């Protein structure tokens, strides 16, 4: 398995303030579990985070 610098990121949804953990390198879009807003989208490398990054978890 290829080693990456991927981390988990705690994101707050801009719309409903739900806090959710997303992978730092998503391969598919991640949506908010509450309001379905897109929180992270794949860019080939790092995830593009749409909400507010609260914390980066190792
Ligand atoms: Zn939301």
Coordinates of N, CA and C and ligand atoms in Angstrom, one line a residue:
X1 N 0.8 -1.2 0.0 CA 0.0 0.0 0.0 C 0.9 1.2 0.0
X2 N 0.6 2.2 -0.9 CA 1.3 3.4 -1.0 C 1.1 4.3 0.3
X3 N 2.2 4.8 0.8 CA 2.1 5.6 1.9 C 1.9 7.1 1.5
X4 N 0.9 7.7 2.1 CA 0.6 9.1 1.8 C 0.6 9.9 3.1
X5 N 0.5 11.2 3.0 CA 0.4 12.0 4.2 C -1.0 12.3 4.6
X6 N -1.9 11.5 4.1 CA -3.3 11.7 4.4 C -3.6 11.7 5.9
X7 N -4.5 12.6 6.2 CA -4.9 12.8 7.6 C -6.4 12.9 7.7
X8 N -6.9 12.8 8.9 CA -8.3 13.1 9.0 C -8.5 14.5 9.4
X9 N -9.5 15.1 8.9 CA -9.7 16.5 9.2 C -11.1 16.7 9.7
X10 N -11.2 17.5 10.8 CA -12.5 17.8 11.4 C -13.0 19.1 10.7
X11 N -14.2 19.0 10.1 CA -14.7 20.1 9.3 C -16.1 20.5 9.8
X12 N -16.3 21.7 9.8 CA -17.7 22.2 10.2 C -18.4 22.7 9.0
X13 N -19.6 22.2 8.8 CA -20.4 22.5 7.7 C -20.8 24.0 7.7
X14 N -20.6 24.7 6.6 CA -20.9 26.1 6.6 C -22.4 26.4 6.7
X15 N -23.2 25.4 6.3 CA -24.7 25.7 6.3 C -25.3 25.3 7.6
X16 N -25.0 24.1 8.2 CA -25.8 23.7 9.4 C -24.9 23.5 10.6
X17 N -23.6 23.8 10.5 CA -22.7 23.8 11.6 C -22.4 22.4 12.1
X18 N -22.8 21.4 11.4 CA -22.5 20.0 11.8 C -21.0 19.8 11.7
X19 N -20.4 19.1 12.7 CA -19.0 18.8 12.7 C -18.8 17.4 12.3
X20 N -18.0 17.2 11.3 CA -17.8 15.9 10.8 C -16.3 15.6 10.5
X21 N -15.9 14.4 10.6 CA -14.5 14.0 10.3 C -14.5 13.5 8.9
X22 N -13.6 14.1 8.1 CA -13.4 13.6 6.7 C -11.9 13.2 6.5
X23 N -11.7 12.3 5.6 CA -10.4 11.9 5.2 C -9.6 13.1 4.5
X24 N -8.4 13.2 4.8 CA -7.6 14.3 4.1 C -7.3 14.1 2.7
X25 N -7.7 13.0 2.2 CA -7.4 12.7 0.8 C -8.5 11.8 0.2
X26 N -9.7 12.4 0.1 CA -10.8 11.7 -0.3 C -10.7 11.3 -1.8
X27 N -11.3 10.2 -2.2 CA -11.4 9.7 -3.6 C -12.7 10.0 -4.2
X28 N -13.7 10.2 -3.3 CA -15.0 10.6 -3.8 C -15.5 11.7 -2.9
X29 N -16.5 12.5 -3.4 CA -17.0 13.6 -2.7 C -17.6 13.1 -1.3
X30 N -17.4 13.9 -0.3 CA -18.0 13.7 1.0 C -19.1 14.7 1.3
X31 N -20.3 14.3 1.6 CA -21.3 15.3 1.9 C -21.7 15.3 3.4
X32 N -22.2 16.4 3.8 CA -22.7 16.6 5.2 C -23.8 15.6 5.5
X33 N -23.6 14.9 6.6 CA -24.6 13.9 7.0 C -26.0 14.5 7.4
X34 N -26.0 15.8 7.7 CA -27.2 16.4 8.1 C -27.9 17.1 6.9
X35 N -27.2 17.9 6.2 CA -27.9 18.7 5.1 C -27.4 18.4 3.7
X36 N -26.5 17.4 3.6 CA -26.1 16.9 2.3 C -25.2 17.9 1.5
X37 N -24.8 19.0 2.1 CA -23.9 19.9 1.4 C -22.6 19.2 1.2
X38 N -21.9 19.5 0.1 CA -20.6 18.9 -0.1 C -19.6 19.5 0.8
X39 N -18.9 18.6 1.6 CA -17.9 19.1 2.5 C -16.5 18.9 2.0
X40 N -16.2 17.9 1.2 CA -14.9 17.7 0.6 C -15.0 17.0 -0.7
X41 N -14.2 17.5 -1.6 CA -14.2 16.9 -3.0 C -12.8 16.5 -3.4
X42 N -12.6 15.5 -4.2 CA -11.3 15.0 -4.6 C -10.7 15.9 -5.6
X43 N -9.4 16.2 -5.5 CA -8.7 17.0 -6.4 C -7.5 16.3 -7.0
X44 N -7.4 15.0 -6.8 CA -6.3 14.2 -7.3 C -5.2 14.1 -6.2
X45 N -5.1 15.1 -5.3 CA -4.1 15.0 -4.2 C -4.9 15.2 -3.0
X46 N -4.7 16.4 -2.4 CA -5.5 16.7 -1.1 C -6.9 16.9 -1.4
X47 N -7.7 16.7 -0.4 CA -9.2 17.0 -0.5 C -9.3 18.5 -0.6
X48 N -10.3 18.9 -1.4 CA -10.7 20.3 -1.3 C -11.8 20.4 -0.3
X49 N -11.6 21.2 0.8 CA -12.5 21.2 1.9 C -13.4 22.5 1.7
X50 N -14.8 22.2 1.7 CA -15.7 23.3 1.4 C -16.1 24.0 2.7
X51 N -16.1 23.3 3.8 CA -16.5 23.9 5.1 C -15.3 24.6 5.8
X52 N -15.4 24.7 7.1 CA -14.4 25.3 8.0 C -13.6 24.1 8.6
X53 N -12.3 24.2 8.4 CA -11.4 23.2 9.0 C -11.2 23.5 10.4
X54 N -11.6 22.7 11.3 CA -11.5 22.9 12.8 C -10.2 22.3 13.3
X55 N -9.8 21.2 12.8 CA -8.7 20.5 13.4 C -8.2 19.4 12.4
X56 N -6.9 19.2 12.4 CA -6.3 18.2 11.6 C -5.8 17.1 12.5
X57 N -6.3 15.9 12.4 CA -6.0 14.8 13.3 C -5.0 13.9 12.6
X58 N -4.1 13.5 13.4 CA -3.0 12.6 12.9 C -3.6 11.2 12.7
Ligands
LIG1 ZN1 -24.5 20.5 6.8

